Amino acid sequence: MGTKKRFLSILILLIKGIIFAVLSYLLVRRISQIEWKTIDFQLSTLLFISIVFILMPLNYYLEWRKWKLALVAIQQLDDKSKAKNAFASGIVSSFLTPAFSGNFLGRVFFYAAEWRWKITVHSLVSNFSQFYVSLIFGFFSLLLLTSKKLVVGLNEYVILAGIGLFISSIIYFLGDKIAHQLPVFRIQSMAKIVESGPSRIQILGLSFLRYLVFILQFVFALLAFGAEYDVQLLLWIALVYLLVTLTPSLFFGKVVVRESIAVTVLAWAGYASGIVLFASFSIWLINLLLPTFLALFFVRLKR
């Protein structure tokens, strides 16, 4: 069994490596076609990037608020130093593992075994809430873009996204009640933890605010490199985040994957590849790479 698991792990890593290499090659080809004169570096570039940077702490503060709600639910917020260490460790693990589930891997090891399952469940609910918000806005952006004929040939994807949103709504709001009917102890245990946890509406509200921060950061990052603002830009960015959310993580916070999707989608909207590439990479640096290094330094400092 151990050999099979090891083989499967190597196979998954190999597949990820191949996909990463292909996406990197396609992205490099796209970069080679960029007209660099379309990138407009001005004083406003520094101003807008500064706004993106300033919004980063707000992004993680909202995630911290969700983490605190989970700890209050299991009565483990007394040791705030441990809570901060676990949160920082979660930032590091989410950067190195699939984004949807990675943060709880870094958090659970700061708590006794009896609390780890509850922390895992509450973290998954919080992460699913963020996914659910991206799905809501992504679906309506795709619906509006299709209805306005800004994108064509995607009607079937609108239907699929609508079905996904409907199923996700049932899971998020009624999943615990459905799980109670299943004859599996682990699933029933998860349902009880969810029911005794923080309000899902409250978590959803924090996820919504965090999503708005993501949107604002991307808008200002695009403006920083010379993009023209248009209200429809918000719809395109929501579509980018939908596709990024649905795409499995390969390495290091979906680097290359995020850029490839952003360049492809925003090219439909008429935005130059160079502008999109610089904006997307700036978001990755500010929102993911920098916080990961700061969190790693914080955890090591506290040891």
Tab-separated table of N, CA, C and O in Angstrom, residues 69-74 100 115-129 168-180 185-204:
chain	number	residue	atom	x	y	z
A	69	LEU	N	-13.133	33.329	14.503
A	69	LEU	CA	-14.475	32.778	14.689
A	69	LEU	C	-14.419	31.270	14.914
A	69	LEU	O	-15.151	30.721	15.755
A	70	ALA	N	-13.539	30.597	14.176
A	70	ALA	CA	-13.389	29.148	14.346
A	70	ALA	C	-12.850	28.809	15.727
A	70	ALA	O	-13.324	27.877	16.384
A	71	LEU	N	-11.868	29.572	16.196
A	71	LEU	CA	-11.270	29.309	17.508
A	71	LEU	C	-12.247	29.608	18.641
A	71	LEU	O	-12.268	28.906	19.661
A	72	VAL	N	-13.059	30.647	18.478
A	72	VAL	CA	-14.078	30.955	19.485
A	72	VAL	C	-15.079	29.806	19.570
A	72	VAL	O	-15.510	29.419	20.666
A	73	ALA	N	-15.434	29.230	18.426
A	73	ALA	CA	-16.411	28.141	18.388
A	73	ALA	C	-15.936	26.910	19.143
A	73	ALA	O	-16.735	26.192	19.747
A	74	ILE	N	-14.624	26.662	19.135
A	74	ILE	CA	-14.097	25.488	19.842
A	74	ILE	C	-13.400	25.881	21.149
A	74	ILE	O	-12.709	25.073	21.759
A	100	PHE	N	-7.311	25.511	-1.824
A	100	PHE	CA	-8.598	25.329	-1.173
A	100	PHE	C	-8.462	24.728	0.217
A	100	PHE	O	-9.212	25.062	1.128
A	115	TRP	N	-8.369	18.597	19.088
A	115	TRP	CA	-8.949	19.773	18.455
A	115	TRP	C	-8.710	19.826	16.949
A	115	TRP	O	-9.300	20.647	16.246
A	116	ARG	N	-7.845	18.962	16.454
A	116	ARG	CA	-7.412	19.080	15.060
A	116	ARG	C	-8.533	18.819	14.060
A	116	ARG	O	-8.614	19.494	13.038
A	117	TRP	N	-9.384	17.854	14.346
A	117	TRP	CA	-10.471	17.555	13.424
A	117	TRP	C	-11.438	18.737	13.336
A	117	TRP	O	-11.888	19.107	12.256
A	118	LYS	N	-11.726	19.370	14.473
A	118	LYS	CA	-12.637	20.516	14.488
A	118	LYS	C	-12.023	21.700	13.731
A	118	LYS	O	-12.718	22.392	12.975
A	119	ILE	N	-10.733	21.921	13.942
A	119	ILE	CA	-10.054	23.012	13.233
A	119	ILE	C	-10.070	22.762	11.725
A	119	ILE	O	-10.293	23.681	10.928
A	120	THR	N	-9.845	21.510	11.346
A	120	THR	CA	-9.869	21.148	9.931
A	120	THR	C	-11.230	21.429	9.312
A	120	THR	O	-11.326	22.041	8.241
A	121	VAL	N	-12.294	21.008	9.994
A	121	VAL	CA	-13.653	21.199	9.468
A	121	VAL	C	-13.989	22.683	9.349
A	121	VAL	O	-14.487	23.141	8.318
A	122	HIS	N	-13.695	23.460	10.398
A	122	HIS	CA	-14.006	24.890	10.360
A	122	HIS	C	-13.189	25.614	9.280
A	122	HIS	O	-13.687	26.538	8.629
A	123	SER	N	-11.947	25.195	9.089
A	123	SER	CA	-11.116	25.796	8.040
A	123	SER	C	-11.665	25.470	6.661
A	123	SER	O	-11.675	26.326	5.762
A	124	LEU	N	-12.154	24.238	6.483
A	124	LEU	CA	-12.735	23.847	5.203
A	124	LEU	C	-14.012	24.632	4.905
A	124	LEU	O	-14.250	25.036	3.758
A	125	VAL	N	-14.820	24.860	5.942
A	125	VAL	CA	-16.040	25.660	5.764
A	125	VAL	C	-15.669	27.083	5.349
A	125	VAL	O	-16.264	27.668	4.437
A	126	SER	N	-14.660	27.643	6.017
A	126	SER	CA	-14.201	28.999	5.695
A	126	SER	C	-13.676	29.073	4.268
A	126	SER	O	-13.992	30.003	3.517
A	127	ASN	N	-12.884	28.082	3.867
A	127	ASN	CA	-12.330	28.058	2.514
A	127	ASN	C	-13.417	27.853	1.463
A	127	ASN	O	-13.382	28.471	0.397
A	128	PHE	N	-14.382	27.000	1.792
A	128	PHE	CA	-15.478	26.771	0.854
A	128	PHE	C	-16.322	28.030	0.698
A	128	PHE	O	-16.832	28.323	-0.393
A	129	SER	N	-16.453	28.787	1.778
A	129	SER	CA	-17.182	30.049	1.726
A	129	SER	C	-16.528	31.000	0.729
A	129	SER	O	-17.219	31.657	-0.066
A	168	SER	N	-23.476	24.137	-4.990
A	168	SER	CA	-22.657	24.735	-3.926
A	168	SER	C	-23.539	25.401	-2.865
A	168	SER	O	-23.226	25.355	-1.677
A	169	SER	N	-24.640	26.014	-3.300
A	169	SER	CA	-25.568	26.654	-2.360
A	169	SER	C	-26.183	25.616	-1.431
A	169	SER	O	-26.305	25.837	-0.220
A	170	ILE	N	-26.558	24.483	-2.001
A	170	ILE	CA	-27.130	23.402	-1.189
A	170	ILE	C	-26.103	22.881	-0.194
A	170	ILE	O	-26.398	22.682	0.989
A	171	ILE	N	-24.875	22.682	-0.680
A	171	ILE	CA	-23.816	22.171	0.201
A	171	ILE	C	-23.534	23.147	1.330
A	171	ILE	O	-23.419	22.747	2.501
A	172	TYR	N	-23.446	24.429	0.988
A	172	TYR	CA	-23.045	25.419	1.998
A	172	TYR	C	-24.118	25.623	3.054
A	172	TYR	O	-23.818	25.709	4.250
A	173	PHE	N	-25.369	25.710	2.633
A	173	PHE	CA	-26.432	26.041	3.580
A	173	PHE	C	-27.157	24.816	4.148
A	173	PHE	O	-27.701	24.883	5.251
A	174	LEU	N	-27.161	23.710	3.404
A	174	LEU	CA	-27.915	22.535	3.851
A	174	LEU	C	-27.054	21.281	3.980
A	174	LEU	O	-27.569	20.216	4.309
A	175	GLY	N	-25.763	21.428	3.721
A	175	GLY	CA	-24.878	20.261	3.735
A	175	GLY	C	-24.870	19.512	5.049
A	175	GLY	O	-24.833	18.275	5.073
A	176	ASP	N	-24.913	20.237	6.172
A	176	ASP	CA	-24.886	19.581	7.478
A	176	ASP	C	-26.140	18.745	7.699
A	176	ASP	O	-26.082	17.639	8.258
A	177	LYS	N	-27.294	19.251	7.259
A	177	LYS	CA	-28.558	18.511	7.430
A	177	LYS	C	-28.572	17.267	6.551
A	177	LYS	O	-29.057	16.204	6.965
A	178	ILE	N	-28.040	17.382	5.339
A	178	ILE	CA	-27.956	16.221	4.452
A	178	ILE	C	-26.978	15.189	5.010
A	178	ILE	O	-27.240	13.979	4.971
A	179	ALA	N	-25.859	15.685	5.556
A	179	ALA	CA	-24.829	14.778	6.085
A	179	ALA	C	-25.349	13.934	7.248
A	179	ALA	O	-24.915	12.795	7.437
A	180	HIS	N	-26.279	14.476	8.030
A	180	HIS	CA	-26.851	13.727	9.153
A	180	HIS	C	-27.594	12.485	8.686
A	180	HIS	O	-27.750	11.521	9.451
A	185	PHE	N	-20.074	7.693	10.027
A	185	PHE	CA	-19.824	8.400	11.291
A	185	PHE	C	-18.993	9.658	11.092
A	185	PHE	O	-19.284	10.706	11.666
A	186	ARG	N	-17.961	9.581	10.261
A	186	ARG	CA	-17.060	10.720	10.064
A	186	ARG	C	-17.820	11.911	9.468
A	186	ARG	O	-17.607	13.061	9.850
A	187	ILE	N	-18.696	11.630	8.516
A	187	ILE	CA	-19.472	12.693	7.877
A	187	ILE	C	-20.470	13.290	8.861
A	187	ILE	O	-20.666	14.512	8.918
A	188	GLN	N	-21.115	12.440	9.671
A	188	GLN	CA	-22.041	12.932	10.683
A	188	GLN	C	-21.318	13.762	11.736
A	188	GLN	O	-21.839	14.775	12.212
A	189	SER	N	-20.095	13.348	12.073
A	189	SER	CA	-19.274	14.106	13.021
A	189	SER	C	-18.949	15.491	12.456
A	189	SER	O	-18.999	16.498	13.169
A	190	MET	N	-18.636	15.547	11.165
A	190	MET	CA	-18.349	16.820	10.512
A	190	MET	C	-19.582	17.729	10.559
A	190	MET	O	-19.467	18.935	10.811
A	191	ALA	N	-20.762	17.142	10.334
A	191	ALA	CA	-22.001	17.922	10.349
A	191	ALA	C	-22.242	18.539	11.717
A	191	ALA	O	-22.655	19.704	11.832
A	192	LYS	N	-21.987	17.791	12.773
A	192	LYS	CA	-22.185	18.304	14.136
A	192	LYS	C	-21.228	19.462	14.429
A	192	LYS	O	-21.597	20.443	15.078
A	193	ILE	N	-19.997	19.349	13.944
A	193	ILE	CA	-19.012	20.416	14.155
A	193	ILE	C	-19.444	21.680	13.425
A	193	ILE	O	-19.350	22.790	13.958
A	194	VAL	N	-19.932	21.520	12.201
A	194	VAL	CA	-20.388	22.676	11.419
A	194	VAL	C	-21.553	23.363	12.124
A	194	VAL	O	-21.612	24.597	12.213
A	195	GLU	N	-22.478	22.577	12.641
A	195	GLU	CA	-23.658	23.131	13.316
A	195	GLU	C	-23.289	23.901	14.576
A	195	GLU	O	-23.924	24.907	14.912
A	196	SER	N	-22.256	23.432	15.272
A	196	SER	CA	-21.845	24.096	16.514
A	196	SER	C	-20.821	25.201	16.272
A	196	SER	O	-20.347	25.833	17.211
A	197	GLY	N	-20.496	25.430	15.006
A	197	GLY	CA	-19.482	26.414	14.661
A	197	GLY	C	-20.050	27.805	14.475
A	197	GLY	O	-21.231	28.066	14.783
A	198	PRO	N	-19.248	28.723	13.981
A	198	PRO	CA	-19.705	30.100	13.767
A	198	PRO	C	-20.772	30.181	12.689
A	198	PRO	O	-20.920	29.260	11.875
A	199	SER	N	-21.504	31.271	12.676
A	199	SER	CA	-22.556	31.487	11.689
A	199	SER	C	-21.971	31.474	10.281
A	199	SER	O	-21.014	32.192	9.982
A	200	ARG	N	-22.561	30.653	9.421
A	200	ARG	CA	-22.082	30.598	8.047
A	200	ARG	C	-22.383	31.892	7.291
A	200	ARG	O	-21.670	32.244	6.349
A	201	ILE	N	-23.424	32.594	7.708
A	201	ILE	CA	-23.725	33.888	7.102
A	201	ILE	C	-22.621	34.882	7.450
A	201	ILE	O	-22.181	35.673	6.595
A	202	GLN	N	-22.155	34.839	8.691
A	202	GLN	CA	-21.078	35.738	9.114
A	202	GLN	C	-19.788	35.435	8.361
A	202	GLN	O	-19.085	36.352	7.910
A	203	ILE	N	-19.488	34.156	8.211
A	203	ILE	CA	-18.293	33.758	7.458
A	203	ILE	C	-18.428	34.193	6.005
A	203	ILE	O	-17.467	34.689	5.392
A	204	LEU	N	-19.629	34.032	5.455
A	204	LEU	CA	-19.879	34.418	4.075
A	204	LEU	C	-19.700	35.927	3.891
A	204	LEU	O	-19.154	36.376	2.875
